Amino acid sequence: MGWTPIGAVPRSGRRVVEAPLMGRTVDVFTSYGASVARLGFGLAASHGRSQPDKLLELYEFEACPFCRKVREALVAYDLDAKVFPCPQGGTRFRPVATALGGRAMFPYLVDPNTGTAMYESDDIVRYLATTYGDGVVPLALRLGPLTMVSSGLASVARVGHGGKARPSKLPAEALELYNMEGSPFCRLVREALCELEIPYVVRNVGHGSSRRAAFVARSGKQMVPYLVDPNTGAAMFESADIVAYLNRTYGA
Ligand SMILES: N[C@@H](CCC(=O)N[C@@H](CS)C(=O)NCC(=O)O)C(=O)O
């Protein structure tokens, strides 16, 4: 079955719209909306100071506005993390997070370097600022209700995407995603990873990141999202290709 391009006119004379392409256009547009709601924050690594030896561990889900604040902070402080997606209805990491912290509340951060584990997005952001950053909480993350409303609007723009679990297969090893929180294309990939409950190492390469040069050396160009799957040897750019790959490989 071949795809019918948008605007093609079949013999019946009725215009048809090719659903997947249309869906992709809407996805990109609304994902831009999410980035605009946060005024493009989550693109720059301007507050980083030091790197932890062991990866931070973050239990979260994409559609959660509190989780977005923490993900933006990770970019700002130039930090990577192992992400354990905990969407609504998720059975893989939700129970783990609940057992570890005692509550089903997200975000939940575990720092194996200091033995710290905590809830509350504002506390987590402050912890990252003082432990690995320059001590400054960026303005976009300390505007109280304005921060919350705009982060909430980012989720609203994507109408529930990245919020609910879908049946999936668990990969043996965590995937790797080169990412910037403020990129609308990265968001589409994170949503798929979240819904499929696929654990991944998020490698944040915001503008000014100390890891950009190594990333370009590895991938061949400075573009995100870039997904590496150690389970299959796949490595790819292009959000549409990555989402299709994830659905094909891990969707049940
Ligand atoms: N004050 C908390 C609020 C966190 C919160 O309410 N998270 C929601 C998701 S956005 C949650 O965990 N709900 C329970 C659930 O998803 O099961 C913070 O800033 O971290």
mmCIF file of C-alpha atoms and ligand atoms in Angstrom:
data_model
loop_
_atom_site.group_PDB
_atom_site.id
_atom_site.type_symbol
_atom_site.label_atom_id
_atom_site.label_comp_id
_atom_site.label_asym_id
_atom_site.label_seq_id
_atom_site.Cartn_x
_atom_site.Cartn_y
_atom_site.Cartn_z
ATOM 1 C CA MET A 1 0.000 0.000 0.000
ATOM 2 C CA GLY A 2 1.516 3.332 -1.011
ATOM 3 C CA TRP A 3 0.915 6.574 0.821
ATOM 4 C CA THR A 4 -1.290 9.123 -0.898
ATOM 5 C CA PRO A 5 0.304 12.555 -0.655
ATOM 6 C CA ILE A 6 -1.670 15.470 0.756
ATOM 7 C CA GLY A 7 -3.870 17.097 -1.819
ATOM 8 C CA ALA A 8 -3.854 14.174 -4.262
ATOM 9 C CA VAL A 9 -7.144 13.817 -6.084
ATOM 10 C CA PRO A 10 -8.285 10.219 -6.566
ATOM 11 C CA ARG A 11 -10.524 9.094 -9.434
ATOM 12 C CA SER A 12 -13.624 9.754 -7.357
ATOM 13 C CA GLY A 13 -12.681 13.423 -7.516
ATOM 14 C CA ARG A 14 -12.728 13.689 -3.682
ATOM 15 C CA ARG A 15 -9.615 15.245 -2.085
ATOM 16 C CA VAL A 16 -7.946 12.927 0.379
ATOM 17 C CA VAL A 17 -5.558 13.833 3.134
ATOM 18 C CA GLU A 18 -2.801 11.412 3.983
ATOM 19 C CA ALA A 19 -3.362 10.759 7.677
ATOM 20 C CA PRO A 20 0.181 10.027 8.875
ATOM 21 C CA LEU A 21 1.627 13.108 7.197
ATOM 22 C CA MET A 22 -1.229 15.235 8.473
ATOM 23 C CA GLY A 23 -0.712 13.820 11.938
ATOM 24 C CA ARG A 24 2.982 14.619 11.743
ATOM 25 C CA THR A 25 2.257 18.217 10.738
ATOM 26 C CA VAL A 26 -0.082 18.658 13.690
ATOM 27 C CA ASP A 27 2.454 17.008 16.007
ATOM 28 C CA VAL A 28 5.249 19.338 14.946
ATOM 29 C CA PHE A 29 3.030 22.416 15.124
ATOM 30 C CA THR A 30 1.707 21.638 18.601
ATOM 31 C CA SER A 31 5.148 20.635 19.815
ATOM 32 C CA TYR A 32 6.381 24.047 18.678
ATOM 33 C CA GLY A 33 3.512 25.413 20.744
ATOM 34 C CA ALA A 34 4.890 23.623 23.796
ATOM 35 C CA SER A 35 8.312 25.217 23.267
ATOM 36 C CA VAL A 36 6.775 28.637 22.670
ATOM 37 C CA ALA A 37 4.748 28.339 25.886
ATOM 38 C CA ARG A 38 8.081 28.121 27.715
ATOM 39 C CA LEU A 39 9.543 30.932 25.569
ATOM 40 C CA GLY A 40 12.204 28.627 24.199
ATOM 41 C CA PHE A 41 13.731 27.867 27.604
ATOM 42 C CA GLY A 42 15.543 24.528 27.803
ATOM 43 C CA LEU A 43 17.949 25.152 24.937
ATOM 44 C CA ALA A 44 21.009 26.568 26.697
ATOM 45 C CA ALA A 45 23.512 24.996 29.090
ATOM 46 C CA SER A 46 24.445 28.285 30.716
ATOM 47 C CA HIS A 47 24.564 27.339 34.408
ATOM 48 C CA GLY A 48 26.668 24.173 34.472
ATOM 49 C CA ARG A 49 29.657 23.796 36.804
ATOM 50 C CA SER A 50 30.532 20.147 37.437
ATOM 51 C CA GLN A 51 29.553 16.684 36.268
ATOM 52 C CA PRO A 52 28.573 13.826 38.578
ATOM 53 C CA ASP A 53 30.542 10.559 38.319
ATOM 54 C CA LYS A 54 27.415 8.429 38.184
ATOM 55 C CA LEU A 55 24.318 9.252 36.160
ATOM 56 C CA LEU A 56 21.459 10.938 37.974
ATOM 57 C CA GLU A 57 18.234 8.902 37.878
ATOM 58 C CA LEU A 58 14.962 10.618 37.089
ATOM 59 C CA TYR A 59 11.500 9.074 37.392
ATOM 60 C CA GLU A 60 9.103 11.249 35.436
ATOM 61 C CA PHE A 61 6.680 11.487 32.566
ATOM 62 C CA GLU A 62 6.704 13.799 29.595
ATOM 63 C CA ALA A 63 3.252 15.353 30.021
ATOM 64 C CA CYS A 64 3.888 16.331 33.646
ATOM 65 C CA PRO A 65 4.566 20.108 33.913
ATOM 66 C CA PHE A 66 6.547 19.649 37.151
ATOM 67 C CA CYS A 67 8.760 17.094 35.424
ATOM 68 C CA ARG A 68 9.363 19.549 32.583
ATOM 69 C CA LYS A 69 10.892 22.027 35.051
ATOM 70 C CA VAL A 70 13.398 19.404 36.155
ATOM 71 C CA ARG A 71 14.188 18.377 32.582
ATOM 72 C CA GLU A 72 14.791 22.039 31.693
ATOM 73 C CA ALA A 73 17.081 22.347 34.717
ATOM 74 C CA LEU A 74 19.104 19.338 33.561
ATOM 75 C CA VAL A 75 19.779 21.167 30.272
ATOM 76 C CA ALA A 76 20.609 24.430 32.048
ATOM 77 C CA TYR A 77 23.109 22.693 34.368
ATOM 78 C CA ASP A 78 24.483 20.639 31.471
ATOM 79 C CA LEU A 79 23.615 17.308 33.102
ATOM 80 C CA ASP A 80 22.789 13.879 31.717
ATOM 81 C CA ALA A 81 20.448 11.507 33.496
ATOM 82 C CA LYS A 82 19.007 8.056 33.284
ATOM 83 C CA VAL A 83 15.300 8.528 32.664
ATOM 84 C CA PHE A 84 12.744 5.985 33.869
ATOM 85 C CA PRO A 85 9.429 6.917 32.215
ATOM 86 C CA CYS A 86 6.433 6.623 34.540
ATOM 87 C CA PRO A 87 3.349 7.495 32.441
ATOM 88 C CA GLN A 88 -0.166 7.014 33.805
ATOM 89 C CA GLY A 89 -1.022 3.335 33.672
ATOM 90 C CA GLY A 90 2.655 2.436 33.436
ATOM 91 C CA THR A 91 3.615 -0.861 35.031
ATOM 92 C CA ARG A 92 7.387 -0.827 34.519
ATOM 93 C CA PHE A 93 8.924 1.963 36.578
ATOM 94 C CA ARG A 94 5.962 3.477 38.425
ATOM 95 C CA PRO A 95 5.977 0.690 41.008
ATOM 96 C CA VAL A 96 9.771 1.035 41.337
ATOM 97 C CA ALA A 97 9.523 4.775 42.010
ATOM 98 C CA THR A 98 6.687 4.256 44.452
ATOM 99 C CA ALA A 99 8.640 1.582 46.319
ATOM 100 C CA LEU A 100 11.778 3.749 46.410
ATOM 101 C CA GLY A 101 10.179 6.992 47.514
ATOM 102 C CA GLY A 102 6.994 5.835 49.181
ATOM 103 C CA ARG A 103 4.652 7.893 46.973
ATOM 104 C CA ALA A 104 3.400 7.775 43.383
ATOM 105 C CA MET A 105 4.475 11.342 42.667
ATOM 106 C CA PHE A 106 6.628 12.660 39.873
ATOM 107 C CA PRO A 107 9.262 13.948 39.325
ATOM 108 C CA TYR A 108 11.375 11.843 41.672
ATOM 109 C CA LEU A 109 15.142 12.243 41.498
ATOM 110 C CA VAL A 110 17.749 9.811 42.791
ATOM 111 C CA ASP A 111 21.384 10.906 42.947
ATOM 112 C CA PRO A 112 23.593 7.874 43.584
ATOM 113 C CA ASN A 113 26.615 10.185 43.961
ATOM 114 C CA THR A 114 25.364 11.765 47.167
ATOM 115 C CA GLY A 115 22.775 9.221 48.319
ATOM 116 C CA THR A 116 20.075 11.866 47.850
ATOM 117 C CA ALA A 117 16.539 11.101 46.701
ATOM 118 C CA MET A 118 13.781 13.670 46.508
ATOM 119 C CA TYR A 119 10.358 14.726 45.305
ATOM 120 C CA GLU A 120 9.220 18.312 44.599
ATOM 121 C CA SER A 121 10.348 19.910 41.377
ATOM 122 C CA ASP A 122 11.457 23.180 43.003
ATOM 123 C CA ASP A 123 13.565 21.308 45.569
ATOM 124 C CA ILE A 124 15.113 19.199 42.820
ATOM 125 C CA VAL A 125 15.965 22.274 40.736
ATOM 126 C CA ARG A 126 17.577 23.959 43.756
ATOM 127 C CA TYR A 127 19.486 20.768 44.555
ATOM 128 C CA LEU A 128 20.862 20.572 41.013
ATOM 129 C CA ALA A 129 21.752 24.286 41.096
ATOM 130 C CA THR A 130 23.795 24.007 44.265
ATOM 131 C CA THR A 131 25.267 20.543 43.737
ATOM 132 C CA TYR A 132 26.231 20.656 40.046
ATOM 133 C CA GLY A 133 25.428 24.161 38.833
ATOM 134 C CA ASP A 134 26.523 27.697 39.535
ATOM 135 C CA GLY A 135 23.991 28.022 42.349
ATOM 136 C CA VAL A 136 21.671 30.161 40.251
ATOM 137 C CA VAL A 137 18.141 29.030 39.460
ATOM 138 C CA PRO A 138 17.370 30.457 35.997
ATOM 139 C CA LEU A 139 14.635 33.108 35.880
ATOM 140 C CA ALA A 140 12.374 30.879 33.783
ATOM 141 C CA LEU A 141 12.318 28.379 36.652
ATOM 142 C CA ARG A 142 11.745 30.788 39.528
ATOM 143 C CA LEU A 143 8.697 32.732 38.436
ATOM 144 C CA GLY A 144 6.373 30.700 40.669
ATOM 145 C CA PRO A 145 2.853 30.578 39.196
ATOM 146 C CA LEU A 146 4.071 31.920 35.831
ATOM 147 C CA THR A 147 6.555 29.072 35.549
ATOM 148 C CA MET A 148 3.851 26.572 36.451
ATOM 149 C CA VAL A 149 1.231 28.004 34.091
ATOM 150 C CA SER A 150 3.606 28.118 31.131
ATOM 151 C CA SER A 151 4.904 24.623 31.862
ATOM 152 C CA GLY A 152 1.289 23.467 32.102
ATOM 153 C CA LEU A 153 0.508 25.141 28.777
ATOM 154 C CA ALA A 154 3.368 23.211 27.185
ATOM 155 C CA SER A 155 1.572 20.012 28.185
ATOM 156 C CA VAL A 156 -1.812 21.355 27.107
ATOM 157 C CA ALA A 157 -0.401 22.145 23.658
ATOM 158 C CA ARG A 158 0.358 18.453 23.247
ATOM 159 C CA VAL A 159 -3.062 17.312 24.503
ATOM 160 C CA GLY A 160 -2.057 14.381 26.609
ATOM 161 C CA HIS A 161 0.795 13.028 24.489
ATOM 162 C CA GLY A 162 3.511 11.567 26.680
ATOM 163 C CA GLY A 163 1.071 10.982 29.511
ATOM 164 C CA LYS A 164 -0.305 7.462 29.140
ATOM 165 C CA ALA A 165 1.446 4.118 28.793
ATOM 166 C CA ARG A 166 1.096 1.992 25.655
ATOM 167 C CA PRO A 167 1.902 -1.728 25.461
ATOM 168 C CA SER A 168 5.574 -2.234 24.651
ATOM 169 C CA LYS A 169 8.600 -4.507 24.806
ATOM 170 C CA LEU A 170 11.353 -3.694 27.291
ATOM 171 C CA PRO A 171 14.805 -3.339 25.702
ATOM 172 C CA ALA A 172 17.658 -5.139 27.440
ATOM 173 C CA GLU A 173 19.760 -1.967 27.601
ATOM 174 C CA ALA A 174 18.769 1.643 28.020
ATOM 175 C CA LEU A 175 18.711 3.703 24.831
ATOM 176 C CA GLU A 176 20.555 7.026 24.504
ATOM 177 C CA LEU A 177 18.903 10.256 23.402
ATOM 178 C CA TYR A 178 20.868 13.390 22.544
ATOM 179 C CA ASN A 179 18.463 16.100 23.462
ATOM 180 C CA MET A 180 17.481 19.656 24.235
ATOM 181 C CA GLU A 181 14.309 20.092 26.271
ATOM 182 C CA GLY A 182 13.261 23.171 24.301
ATOM 183 C CA SER A 183 13.431 21.426 20.921
ATOM 184 C CA PRO A 184 9.951 20.546 19.610
ATOM 185 C CA PHE A 185 11.413 17.617 17.681
ATOM 186 C CA CYS A 186 13.088 16.174 20.761
ATOM 187 C CA ARG A 187 9.778 16.386 22.590
ATOM 188 C CA LEU A 188 8.085 14.116 20.038
ATOM 189 C CA VAL A 189 10.773 11.490 20.623
ATOM 190 C CA ARG A 190 10.606 11.818 24.411
ATOM 191 C CA GLU A 191 6.823 11.384 24.255
ATOM 192 C CA ALA A 192 7.211 8.088 22.383
ATOM 193 C CA LEU A 193 9.908 6.852 24.775
ATOM 194 C CA CYS A 194 7.668 7.779 27.674
ATOM 195 C CA GLU A 195 4.499 6.151 26.369
ATOM 196 C CA LEU A 196 6.445 2.977 25.558
ATOM 197 C CA GLU A 197 8.123 3.076 29.022
ATOM 198 C CA ILE A 198 11.554 2.732 27.457
ATOM 199 C CA PRO A 199 14.395 3.637 29.814
ATOM 200 C CA TYR A 200 16.987 5.922 28.278
ATOM 201 C CA VAL A 201 19.987 8.028 29.067
ATOM 202 C CA VAL A 202 19.202 11.600 28.175
ATOM 203 C CA ARG A 203 22.353 13.321 26.936
ATOM 204 C CA ASN A 204 21.678 17.018 27.042
ATOM 205 C CA VAL A 205 23.653 19.046 24.546
ATOM 206 C CA GLY A 206 22.231 22.520 24.962
ATOM 207 C CA HIS A 207 23.918 25.566 23.484
ATOM 208 C CA GLY A 208 27.190 26.026 25.353
ATOM 209 C CA SER A 209 27.294 22.407 26.559
ATOM 210 C CA SER A 210 30.750 21.048 27.315
ATOM 211 C CA ARG A 211 29.703 17.796 25.557
ATOM 212 C CA ARG A 212 28.786 19.271 22.173
ATOM 213 C CA ALA A 213 32.165 18.639 20.552
ATOM 214 C CA ALA A 214 32.147 14.967 21.625
ATOM 215 C CA PHE A 215 28.591 14.622 20.345
ATOM 216 C CA VAL A 216 29.451 16.013 16.923
ATOM 217 C CA ALA A 217 32.520 13.736 16.784
ATOM 218 C CA ARG A 218 30.282 10.754 17.489
ATOM 219 C CA SER A 219 27.256 11.567 15.343
ATOM 220 C CA GLY A 220 28.758 13.568 12.507
ATOM 221 C CA LYS A 221 26.688 16.714 12.978
ATOM 222 C CA GLN A 222 25.194 19.010 15.577
ATOM 223 C CA MET A 223 21.528 18.154 15.375
ATOM 224 C CA VAL A 224 19.031 16.789 17.887
ATOM 225 C CA PRO A 225 17.230 14.551 18.481
ATOM 226 C CA TYR A 226 19.775 11.807 17.870
ATOM 227 C CA LEU A 227 18.924 8.325 19.106
ATOM 228 C CA VAL A 228 21.375 5.503 19.761
ATOM 229 C CA ASP A 229 20.046 2.028 20.458
ATOM 230 C CA PRO A 230 22.761 -0.301 21.776
ATOM 231 C CA ASN A 231 20.332 -3.233 21.507
ATOM 232 C CA THR A 232 20.150 -3.126 17.719
ATOM 233 C CA GLY A 233 23.127 -0.960 16.744
ATOM 234 C CA ALA A 234 20.745 1.647 15.282
ATOM 235 C CA ALA A 235 21.716 5.313 15.438
ATOM 236 C CA MET A 236 19.658 8.012 13.773
ATOM 237 C CA PHE A 237 18.601 11.628 13.418
ATOM 238 C CA GLU A 238 15.123 12.855 12.406
ATOM 239 C CA SER A 239 12.304 12.738 14.922
ATOM 240 C CA ALA A 240 9.795 11.158 12.503
ATOM 241 C CA ASP A 241 12.229 8.322 11.733
ATOM 242 C CA ILE A 242 13.068 7.862 15.399
ATOM 243 C CA VAL A 243 9.411 7.708 16.486
ATOM 244 C CA ALA A 244 8.638 5.226 13.678
ATOM 245 C CA TYR A 245 11.677 3.159 14.722
ATOM 246 C CA LEU A 246 10.601 3.109 18.376
ATOM 247 C CA ASN A 247 7.044 2.102 17.526
ATOM 248 C CA ARG A 248 8.247 -0.590 15.131
ATOM 249 C CA THR A 249 10.912 -1.990 17.427
ATOM 250 C CA TYR A 250 9.332 -1.679 20.867
ATOM 251 C CA GLY A 251 5.622 -1.050 20.329
ATOM 252 C CA ALA A 252 3.546 -4.129 21.041
HETATM 253 N N1 LIG B 1 4.709 19.797 44.052
HETATM 254 C C1 LIG B 1 5.101 18.675 43.250
HETATM 255 C C2 LIG B 1 3.909 18.289 42.417
HETATM 256 C C3 LIG B 1 4.191 17.022 41.581
HETATM 257 C C4 LIG B 1 2.910 16.448 41.003
HETATM 258 O O1 LIG B 1 1.785 16.795 41.413
HETATM 259 N N2 LIG B 1 3.078 15.536 40.052
HETATM 260 C C5 LIG B 1 1.944 14.841 39.459
HETATM 261 C C6 LIG B 1 2.159 14.697 37.956
HETATM 262 S S1 LIG B 1 2.190 16.238 37.107
HETATM 263 C C7 LIG B 1 1.873 13.434 39.969
HETATM 264 O O2 LIG B 1 2.890 12.854 40.339
HETATM 265 N N3 LIG B 1 0.676 12.854 39.988
HETATM 266 C C8 LIG B 1 0.504 11.495 40.406
HETATM 267 C C9 LIG B 1 0.557 10.545 39.278
HETATM 268 O O3 LIG B 1 0.884 10.906 38.152
HETATM 269 O O4 LIG B 1 0.291 9.365 39.547
HETATM 270 C C10 LIG B 1 6.328 19.054 42.430
HETATM 271 O O5 LIG B 1 6.553 20.243 42.165
HETATM 272 O O6 LIG B 1 7.112 18.154 42.087
#
